[in-house]
Tab-separated table of C-alpha atoms in Angstrom:
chain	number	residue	atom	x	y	z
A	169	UNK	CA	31.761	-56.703	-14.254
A	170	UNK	CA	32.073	-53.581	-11.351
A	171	UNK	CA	33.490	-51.611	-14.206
A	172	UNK	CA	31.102	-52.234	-16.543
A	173	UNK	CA	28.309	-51.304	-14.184
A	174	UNK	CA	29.797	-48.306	-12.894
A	175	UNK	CA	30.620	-47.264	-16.156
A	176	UNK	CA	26.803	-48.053	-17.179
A	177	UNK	CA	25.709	-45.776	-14.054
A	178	UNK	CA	27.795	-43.391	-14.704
A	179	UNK	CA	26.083	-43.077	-18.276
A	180	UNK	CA	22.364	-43.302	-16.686
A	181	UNK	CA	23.597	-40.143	-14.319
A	182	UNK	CA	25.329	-38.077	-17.294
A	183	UNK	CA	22.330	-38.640	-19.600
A	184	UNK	CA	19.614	-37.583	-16.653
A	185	UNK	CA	21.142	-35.119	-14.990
A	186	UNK	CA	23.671	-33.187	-18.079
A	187	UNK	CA	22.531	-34.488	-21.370
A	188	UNK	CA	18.693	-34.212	-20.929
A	189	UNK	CA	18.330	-31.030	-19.093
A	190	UNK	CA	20.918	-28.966	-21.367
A	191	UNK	CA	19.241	-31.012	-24.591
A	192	UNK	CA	15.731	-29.364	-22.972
A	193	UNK	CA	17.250	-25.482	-23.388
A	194	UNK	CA	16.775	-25.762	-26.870
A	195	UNK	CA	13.045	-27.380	-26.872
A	196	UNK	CA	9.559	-25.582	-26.772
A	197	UNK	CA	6.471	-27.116	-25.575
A	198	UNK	CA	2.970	-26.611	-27.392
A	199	UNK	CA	1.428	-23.984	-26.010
A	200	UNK	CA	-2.107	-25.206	-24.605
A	201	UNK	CA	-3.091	-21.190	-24.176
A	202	UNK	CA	-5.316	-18.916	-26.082
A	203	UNK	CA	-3.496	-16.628	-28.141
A	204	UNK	CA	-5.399	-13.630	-26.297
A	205	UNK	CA	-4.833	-14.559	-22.687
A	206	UNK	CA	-1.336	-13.073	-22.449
A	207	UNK	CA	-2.970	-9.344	-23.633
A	208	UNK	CA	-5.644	-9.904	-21.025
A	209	UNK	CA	-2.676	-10.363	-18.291
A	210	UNK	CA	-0.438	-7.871	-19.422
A	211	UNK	CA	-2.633	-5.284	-20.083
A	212	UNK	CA	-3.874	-5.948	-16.263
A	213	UNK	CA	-0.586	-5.965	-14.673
A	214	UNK	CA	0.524	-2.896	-16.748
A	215	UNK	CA	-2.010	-0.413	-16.720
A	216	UNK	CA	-1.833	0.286	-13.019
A	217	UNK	CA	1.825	1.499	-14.024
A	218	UNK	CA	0.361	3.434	-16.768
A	219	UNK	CA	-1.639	5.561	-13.895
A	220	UNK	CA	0.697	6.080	-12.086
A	221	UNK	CA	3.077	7.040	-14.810
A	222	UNK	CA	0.124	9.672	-15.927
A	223	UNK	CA	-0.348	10.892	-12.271
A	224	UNK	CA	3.777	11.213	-11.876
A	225	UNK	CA	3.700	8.467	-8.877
A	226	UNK	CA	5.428	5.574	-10.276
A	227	UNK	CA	6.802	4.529	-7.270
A	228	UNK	CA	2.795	3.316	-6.611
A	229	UNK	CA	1.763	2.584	-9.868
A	230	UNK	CA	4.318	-0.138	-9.413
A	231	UNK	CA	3.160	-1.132	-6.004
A	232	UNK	CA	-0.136	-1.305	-7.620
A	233	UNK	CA	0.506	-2.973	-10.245
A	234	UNK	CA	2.318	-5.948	-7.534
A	235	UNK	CA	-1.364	-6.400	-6.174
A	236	UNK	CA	-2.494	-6.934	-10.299
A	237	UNK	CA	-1.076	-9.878	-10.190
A	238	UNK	CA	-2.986	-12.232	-8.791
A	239	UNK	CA	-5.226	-12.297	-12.079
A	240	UNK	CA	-2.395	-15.222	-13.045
A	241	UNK	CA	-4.680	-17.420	-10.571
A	242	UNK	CA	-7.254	-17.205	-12.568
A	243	UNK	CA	-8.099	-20.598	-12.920
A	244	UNK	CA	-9.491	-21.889	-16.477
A	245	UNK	CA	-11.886	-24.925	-15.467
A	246	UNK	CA	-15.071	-24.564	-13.661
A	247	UNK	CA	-18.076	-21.832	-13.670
A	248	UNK	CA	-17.778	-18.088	-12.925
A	249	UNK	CA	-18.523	-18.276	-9.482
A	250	UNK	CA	-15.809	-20.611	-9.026
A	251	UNK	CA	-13.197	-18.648	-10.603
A	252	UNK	CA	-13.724	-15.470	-9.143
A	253	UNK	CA	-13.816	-16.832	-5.651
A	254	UNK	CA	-10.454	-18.104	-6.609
A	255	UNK	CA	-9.391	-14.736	-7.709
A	256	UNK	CA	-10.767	-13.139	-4.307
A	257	UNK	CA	-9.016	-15.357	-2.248
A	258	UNK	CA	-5.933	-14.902	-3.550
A	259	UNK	CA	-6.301	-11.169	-3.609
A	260	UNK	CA	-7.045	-11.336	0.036
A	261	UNK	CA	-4.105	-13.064	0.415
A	262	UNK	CA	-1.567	-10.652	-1.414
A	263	UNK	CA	-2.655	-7.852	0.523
A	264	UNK	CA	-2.885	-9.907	3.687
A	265	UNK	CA	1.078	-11.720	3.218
A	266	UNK	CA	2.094	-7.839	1.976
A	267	UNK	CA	1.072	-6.466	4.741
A	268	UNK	CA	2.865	-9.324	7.395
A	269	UNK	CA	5.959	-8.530	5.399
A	270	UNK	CA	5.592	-4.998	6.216
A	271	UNK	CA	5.361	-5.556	9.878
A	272	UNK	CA	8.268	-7.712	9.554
A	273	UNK	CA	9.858	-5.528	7.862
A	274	UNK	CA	9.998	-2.509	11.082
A	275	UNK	CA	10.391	-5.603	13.445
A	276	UNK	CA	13.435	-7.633	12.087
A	277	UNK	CA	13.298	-10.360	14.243
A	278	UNK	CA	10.075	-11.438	12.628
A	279	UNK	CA	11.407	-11.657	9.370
A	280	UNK	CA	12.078	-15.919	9.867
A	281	UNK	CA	9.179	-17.001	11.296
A	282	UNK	CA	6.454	-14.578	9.550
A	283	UNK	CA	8.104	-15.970	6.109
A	284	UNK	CA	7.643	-19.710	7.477
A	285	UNK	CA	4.260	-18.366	8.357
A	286	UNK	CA	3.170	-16.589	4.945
A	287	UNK	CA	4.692	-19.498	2.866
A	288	UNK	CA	3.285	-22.501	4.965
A	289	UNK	CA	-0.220	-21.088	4.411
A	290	UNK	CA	-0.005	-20.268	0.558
A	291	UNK	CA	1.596	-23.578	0.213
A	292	UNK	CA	-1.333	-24.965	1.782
A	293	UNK	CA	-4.019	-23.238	0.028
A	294	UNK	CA	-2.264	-23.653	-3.290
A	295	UNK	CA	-2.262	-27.483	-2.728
A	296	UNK	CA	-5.406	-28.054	-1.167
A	297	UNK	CA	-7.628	-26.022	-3.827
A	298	UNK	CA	-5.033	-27.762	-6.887
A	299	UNK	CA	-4.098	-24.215	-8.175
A	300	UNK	CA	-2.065	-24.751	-11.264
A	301	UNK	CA	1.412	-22.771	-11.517
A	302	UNK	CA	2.152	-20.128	-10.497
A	303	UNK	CA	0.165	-20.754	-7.625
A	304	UNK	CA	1.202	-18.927	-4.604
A	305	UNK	CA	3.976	-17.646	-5.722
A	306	UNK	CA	3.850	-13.780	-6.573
A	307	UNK	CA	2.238	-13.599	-3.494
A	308	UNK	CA	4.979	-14.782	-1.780
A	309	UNK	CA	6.808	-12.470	-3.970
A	310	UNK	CA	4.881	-9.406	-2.541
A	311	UNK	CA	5.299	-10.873	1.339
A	312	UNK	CA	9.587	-11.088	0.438
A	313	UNK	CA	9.646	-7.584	-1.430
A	314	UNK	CA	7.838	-6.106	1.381
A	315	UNK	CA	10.036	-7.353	4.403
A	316	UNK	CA	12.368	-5.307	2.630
A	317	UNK	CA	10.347	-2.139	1.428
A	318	UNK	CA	12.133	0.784	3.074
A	319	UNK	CA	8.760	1.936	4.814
A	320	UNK	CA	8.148	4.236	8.073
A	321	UNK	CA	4.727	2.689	10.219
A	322	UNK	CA	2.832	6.004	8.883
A	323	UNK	CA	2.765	4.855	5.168
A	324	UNK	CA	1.688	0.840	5.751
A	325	UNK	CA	-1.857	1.767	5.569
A	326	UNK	CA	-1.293	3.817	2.434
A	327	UNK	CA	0.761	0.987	0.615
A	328	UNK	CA	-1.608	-1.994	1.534
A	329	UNK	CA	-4.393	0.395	0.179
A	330	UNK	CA	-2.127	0.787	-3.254
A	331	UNK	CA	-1.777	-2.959	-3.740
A	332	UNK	CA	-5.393	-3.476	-3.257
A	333	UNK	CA	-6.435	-1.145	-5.369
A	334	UNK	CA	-4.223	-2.825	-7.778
A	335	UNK	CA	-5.524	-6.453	-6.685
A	336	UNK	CA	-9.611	-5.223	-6.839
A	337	UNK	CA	-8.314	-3.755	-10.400
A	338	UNK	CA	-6.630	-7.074	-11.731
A	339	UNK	CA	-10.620	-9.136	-10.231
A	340	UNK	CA	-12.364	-6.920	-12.511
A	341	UNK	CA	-10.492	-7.421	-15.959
A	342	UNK	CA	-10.124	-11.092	-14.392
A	343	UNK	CA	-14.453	-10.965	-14.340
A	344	UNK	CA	-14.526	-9.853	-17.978
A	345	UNK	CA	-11.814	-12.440	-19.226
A	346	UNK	CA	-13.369	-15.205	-17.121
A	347	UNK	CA	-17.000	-14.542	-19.025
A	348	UNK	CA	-15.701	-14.301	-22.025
A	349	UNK	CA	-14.026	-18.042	-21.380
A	350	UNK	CA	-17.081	-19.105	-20.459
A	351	UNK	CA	-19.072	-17.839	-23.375
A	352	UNK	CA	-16.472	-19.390	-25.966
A	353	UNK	CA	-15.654	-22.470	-24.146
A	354	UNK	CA	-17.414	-25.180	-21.995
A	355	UNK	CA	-16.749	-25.411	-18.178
A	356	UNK	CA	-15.372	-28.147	-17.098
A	357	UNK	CA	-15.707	-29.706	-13.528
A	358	UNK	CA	-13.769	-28.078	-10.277
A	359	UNK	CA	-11.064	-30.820	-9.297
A	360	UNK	CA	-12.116	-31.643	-5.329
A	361	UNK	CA	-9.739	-30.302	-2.896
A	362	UNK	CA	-7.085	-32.588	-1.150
A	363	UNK	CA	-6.951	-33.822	2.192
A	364	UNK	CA	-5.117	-32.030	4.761
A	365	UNK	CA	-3.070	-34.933	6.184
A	366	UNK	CA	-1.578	-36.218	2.724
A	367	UNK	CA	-0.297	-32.736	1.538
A	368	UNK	CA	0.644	-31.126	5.063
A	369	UNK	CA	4.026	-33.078	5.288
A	370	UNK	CA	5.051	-31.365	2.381
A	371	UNK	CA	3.867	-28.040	3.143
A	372	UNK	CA	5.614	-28.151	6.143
A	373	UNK	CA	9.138	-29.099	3.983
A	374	UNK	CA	8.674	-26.385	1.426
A	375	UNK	CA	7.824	-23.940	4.273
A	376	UNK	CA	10.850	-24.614	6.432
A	377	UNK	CA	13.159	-24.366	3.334
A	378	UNK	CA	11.975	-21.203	2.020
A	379	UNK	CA	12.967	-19.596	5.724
A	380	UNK	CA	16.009	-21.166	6.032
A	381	UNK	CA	16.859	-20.323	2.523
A	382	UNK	CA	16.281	-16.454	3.813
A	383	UNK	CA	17.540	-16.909	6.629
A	384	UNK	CA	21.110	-18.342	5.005
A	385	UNK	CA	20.626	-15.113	2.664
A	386	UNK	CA	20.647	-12.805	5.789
A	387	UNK	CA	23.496	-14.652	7.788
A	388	UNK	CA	25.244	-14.312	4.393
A	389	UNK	CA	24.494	-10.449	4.617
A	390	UNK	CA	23.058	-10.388	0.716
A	391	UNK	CA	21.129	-6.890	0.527
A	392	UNK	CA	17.656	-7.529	0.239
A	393	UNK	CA	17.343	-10.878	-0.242
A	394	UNK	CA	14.052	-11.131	-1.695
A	395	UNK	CA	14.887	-13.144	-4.850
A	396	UNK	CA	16.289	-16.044	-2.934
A	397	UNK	CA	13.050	-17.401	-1.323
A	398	UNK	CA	11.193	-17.082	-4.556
A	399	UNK	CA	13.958	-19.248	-6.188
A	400	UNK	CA	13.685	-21.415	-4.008
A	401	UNK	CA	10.167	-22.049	-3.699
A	402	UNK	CA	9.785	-22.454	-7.558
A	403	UNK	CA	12.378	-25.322	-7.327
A	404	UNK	CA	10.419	-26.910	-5.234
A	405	UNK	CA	7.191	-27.143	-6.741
A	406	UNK	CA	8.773	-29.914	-9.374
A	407	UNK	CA	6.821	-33.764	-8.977
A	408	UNK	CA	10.100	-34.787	-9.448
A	409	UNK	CA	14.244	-34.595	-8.551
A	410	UNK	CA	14.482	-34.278	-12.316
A	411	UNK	CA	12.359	-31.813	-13.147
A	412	UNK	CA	13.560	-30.185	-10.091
A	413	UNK	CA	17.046	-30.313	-11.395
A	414	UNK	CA	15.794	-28.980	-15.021
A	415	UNK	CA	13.805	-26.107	-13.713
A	416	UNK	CA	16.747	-25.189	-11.690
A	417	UNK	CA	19.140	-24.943	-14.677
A	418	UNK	CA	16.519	-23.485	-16.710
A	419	UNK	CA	16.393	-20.679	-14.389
A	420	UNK	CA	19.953	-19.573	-13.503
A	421	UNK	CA	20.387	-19.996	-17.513
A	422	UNK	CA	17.190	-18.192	-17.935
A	423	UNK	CA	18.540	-15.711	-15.202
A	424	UNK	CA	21.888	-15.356	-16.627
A	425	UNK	CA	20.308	-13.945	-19.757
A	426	UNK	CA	17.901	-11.695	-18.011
A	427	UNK	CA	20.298	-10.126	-16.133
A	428	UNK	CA	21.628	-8.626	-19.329
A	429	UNK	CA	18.104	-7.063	-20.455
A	430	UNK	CA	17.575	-5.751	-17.125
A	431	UNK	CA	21.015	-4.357	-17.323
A	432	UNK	CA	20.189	-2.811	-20.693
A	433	UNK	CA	16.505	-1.748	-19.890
A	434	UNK	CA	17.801	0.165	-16.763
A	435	UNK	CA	20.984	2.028	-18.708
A	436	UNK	CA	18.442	3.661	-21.521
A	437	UNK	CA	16.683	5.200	-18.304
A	438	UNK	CA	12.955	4.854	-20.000
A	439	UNK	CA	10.556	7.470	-19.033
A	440	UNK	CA	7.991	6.513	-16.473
A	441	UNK	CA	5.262	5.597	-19.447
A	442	UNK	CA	8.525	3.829	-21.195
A	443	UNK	CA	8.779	1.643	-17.967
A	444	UNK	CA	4.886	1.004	-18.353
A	445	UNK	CA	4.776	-0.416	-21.891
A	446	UNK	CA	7.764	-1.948	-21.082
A	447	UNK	CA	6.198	-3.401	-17.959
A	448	UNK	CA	3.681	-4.692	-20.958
A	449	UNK	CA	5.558	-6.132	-23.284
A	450	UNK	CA	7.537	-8.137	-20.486
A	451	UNK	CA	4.214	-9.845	-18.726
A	452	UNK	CA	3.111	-10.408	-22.391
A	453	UNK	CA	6.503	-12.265	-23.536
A	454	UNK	CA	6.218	-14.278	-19.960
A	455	UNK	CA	2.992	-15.609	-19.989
A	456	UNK	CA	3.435	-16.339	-23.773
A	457	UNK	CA	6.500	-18.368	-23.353
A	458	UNK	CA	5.891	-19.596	-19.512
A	459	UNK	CA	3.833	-23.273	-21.034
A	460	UNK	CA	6.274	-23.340	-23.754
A	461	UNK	CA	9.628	-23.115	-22.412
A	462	UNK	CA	10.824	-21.596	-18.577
A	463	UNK	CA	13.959	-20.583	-19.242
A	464	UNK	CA	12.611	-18.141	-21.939
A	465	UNK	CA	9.790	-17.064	-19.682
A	466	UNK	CA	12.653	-16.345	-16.944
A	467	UNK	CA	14.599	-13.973	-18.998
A	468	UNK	CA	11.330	-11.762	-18.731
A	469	UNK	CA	10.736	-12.480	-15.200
A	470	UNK	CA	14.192	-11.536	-14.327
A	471	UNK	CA	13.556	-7.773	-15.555
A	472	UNK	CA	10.098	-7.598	-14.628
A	473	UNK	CA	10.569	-8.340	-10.806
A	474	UNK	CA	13.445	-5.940	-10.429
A	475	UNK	CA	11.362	-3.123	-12.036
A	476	UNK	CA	8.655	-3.988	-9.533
A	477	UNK	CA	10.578	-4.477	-6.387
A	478	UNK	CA	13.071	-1.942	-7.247
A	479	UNK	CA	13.241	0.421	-10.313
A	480	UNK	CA	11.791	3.561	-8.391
A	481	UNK	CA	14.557	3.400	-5.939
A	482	UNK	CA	17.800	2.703	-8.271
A	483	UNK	CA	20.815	4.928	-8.401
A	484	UNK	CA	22.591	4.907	-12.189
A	485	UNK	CA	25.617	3.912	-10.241
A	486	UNK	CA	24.320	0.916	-8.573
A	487	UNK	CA	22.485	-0.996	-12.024
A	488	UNK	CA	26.069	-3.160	-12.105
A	489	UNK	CA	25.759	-4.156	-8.426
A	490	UNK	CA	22.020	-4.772	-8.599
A	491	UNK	CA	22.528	-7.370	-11.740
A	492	UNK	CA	25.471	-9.239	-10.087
A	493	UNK	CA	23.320	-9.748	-6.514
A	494	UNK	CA	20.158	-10.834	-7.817
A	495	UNK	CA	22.087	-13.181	-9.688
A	496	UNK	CA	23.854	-14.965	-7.107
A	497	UNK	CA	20.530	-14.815	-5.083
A	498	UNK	CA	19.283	-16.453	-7.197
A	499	UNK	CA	21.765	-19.741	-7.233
A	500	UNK	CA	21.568	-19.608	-3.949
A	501	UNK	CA	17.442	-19.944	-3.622
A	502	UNK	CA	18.157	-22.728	-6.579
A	503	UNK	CA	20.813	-24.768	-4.120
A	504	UNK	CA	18.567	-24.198	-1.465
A	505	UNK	CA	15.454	-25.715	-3.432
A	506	UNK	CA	17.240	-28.677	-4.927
A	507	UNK	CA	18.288	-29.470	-1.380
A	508	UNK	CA	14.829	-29.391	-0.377
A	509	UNK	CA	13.473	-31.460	-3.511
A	510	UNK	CA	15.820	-34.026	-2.394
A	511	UNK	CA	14.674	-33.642	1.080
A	512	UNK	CA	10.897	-33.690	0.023
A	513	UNK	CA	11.401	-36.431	-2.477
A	514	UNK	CA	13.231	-38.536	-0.001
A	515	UNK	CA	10.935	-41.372	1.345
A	516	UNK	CA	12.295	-42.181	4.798
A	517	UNK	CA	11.854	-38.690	5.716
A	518	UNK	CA	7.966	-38.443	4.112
A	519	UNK	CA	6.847	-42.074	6.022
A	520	UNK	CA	8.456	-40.527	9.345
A	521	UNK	CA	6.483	-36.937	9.120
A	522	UNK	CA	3.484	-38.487	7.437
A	523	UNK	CA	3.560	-40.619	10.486
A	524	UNK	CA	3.795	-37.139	13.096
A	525	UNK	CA	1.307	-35.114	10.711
A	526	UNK	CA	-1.530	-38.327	11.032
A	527	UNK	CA	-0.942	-37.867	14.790
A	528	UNK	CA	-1.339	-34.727	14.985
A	529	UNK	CA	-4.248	-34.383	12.553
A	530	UNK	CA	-5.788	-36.633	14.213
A	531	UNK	CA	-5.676	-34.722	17.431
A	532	UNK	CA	-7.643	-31.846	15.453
A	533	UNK	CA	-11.071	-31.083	14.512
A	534	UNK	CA	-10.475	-30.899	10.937
């Protein structure tokens, strides 16, 4: 009878956790999008890399073009007003969690707690206001890229300014998108926020996971360690351990794979306007593919943020080394975020902090 049950677990834990998620590689989700939205987005994100290209700065048309992307929080429900305050706020927020990661950035021993900082309060916003995916994370992106963003104090001003411009650009084709949505479409009703106390437990995981996930990167002595935070905060965001444990194959799969078309994309050495339309035809394959199936979307992510973060800087010797660390930063962020799913998911630990954040909420004037 013990055999037969352990042999019938042992089945249940195969299927869930090898079968299903390897079985989901192979399927593709309907995509709920309008066809034209990804050419809105790309064509956003691109064309401030297209400027600079022209103007023979692509170091900033890439910056720029960092700040663009907070047009993927444009939401699709609700009026104009609505939407654009949503874009606003999260602009103010790239350039604000850019700029801590800056500071950070010339005063190291920062780094931990101004990452805890940045991703506790995107976290929060993002669940509070119910922002769908990818919610706050490219602008955790830009806070990670910029702690380290080899910059002197004298240029700060100048690059914040670059990834605003490239933020105010993305709210004005995110204004012409969002009326033409709501001339074609009817608006549906804003979902009402959350409270505090039930999603602050959480937050608090996520946050303290995503800087101890750095922080393991940095006592590890990975070079710029940007990736693993990211990796680790989109495991996290699953409503479940096993969607948690499929997005986390799906992306070192999807990873795996990218690594080879960034490898390729940065031996051809394109010409700046090369890296541009490139730049396009990458954000257009992601948000194409993103509803229908991750792991495709990743191989296009996987390029795209090491152009961003690092294609103006990149020495024809170093493409190999480049590839083979942002790979393994990237099971490590994974590792770190299924530990924290299981952490987050685990219900002794939510009834004792949900217990400590009631206390403490309490306490405040909120």
């Amino acid at each position: 009878m013990i055999n037969k049950r352990v042999f019938h677990l042992d089945n249940i834990i195969t299927h869930q956790y090898i079968k299903h998620p390897l079985t989901t590689l192979t399927q593709f989700n309907r995509n709920p999008r309008p066809w034209h939205m990804p050419l809105f987005v790309a064509f956003a994100i691109s064309f401030p890399v297209m400027v600079g290209a022209y103007l023979g700065d692509l170091r900033m048309g890439l910056l720029a073009s960092l700040g663009a992307m907070v047009i993927l929080n444009l939401p699709y429900t609700g009026s104009l007003l609505s939407r654009m305050t949503t874009v606003l706020a999260c602009s103010f927020g790239m350039v604000a969690c850019f700029a801590v990661g800056l500071v950070a950035h010339n005063v190291p021993i920062l780094t931990i707690p101004l990452m805890f900082f940045v991703t506790f309060w995107c976290t929060l916003f993002s669940r509070y206001y119910k922002l769908p995916p990818p919610a706050g994370l490219f602008i955790i992106m830009a806070s990670a890229i910029a702690l380290f963003m080899p910059a002197p104090v004298s240029q700060i001003p100048q690059l914040i300014g670059v990834v605003a411009l490239g933020a105010l650009f993305a709210g004005m084709v995110a204004c012409f998108y969002a009326l033409l949505l709501i001339y074609n479409e009817p608006v549906l009703p804003v979902k009402a926020p959350m409270p505090v106390q039930v999603i602050l437990g959480d937050t608090l995981i996520v946050s303290a996971f995503i800087a101890l996930s750095l922080l393991l990167a940095l006592w590890l002595e990975m070079p710029k360690p940007y990736w693993v935070p990211m990796s680790c905060y989109v495991i996290m965001q699953g409503m479940n351990f096993q969607s948690i444990w499929i997005k986390q194959i799906h992306r070192i799969v999807g990873t795996a794979i990218g690594m080879l078309l960034a490898w390729l994309l940065l031996s051809v050495h394109l010409s700046d306007m090369g890296v541009a339309l490139g730049i396009f035809g990458m954000m257009f394959c992601i948000e194409t593919f993103v509803v229908r199936h991750y792991g495709v979307a990743v191989i296009f992510i996987t390029p795209l943020t090491i152009f961003l973060a690092e294609y103006s800087a990149v020495q024809p010797t170093a493409i190999s080394e480049i590839i083979v660390t942002r790979f393994w930063d990237t099971v490590l962020g994974c590792l770190m975020g299924v530990l924290g799913g299981i952490v987050i998911l685990s219900p002794i630990v939510r009834q004792k902090l949900q217990v400590i954040v009631d206390k403490v909420v309490a306490k405040l004037p909120i």
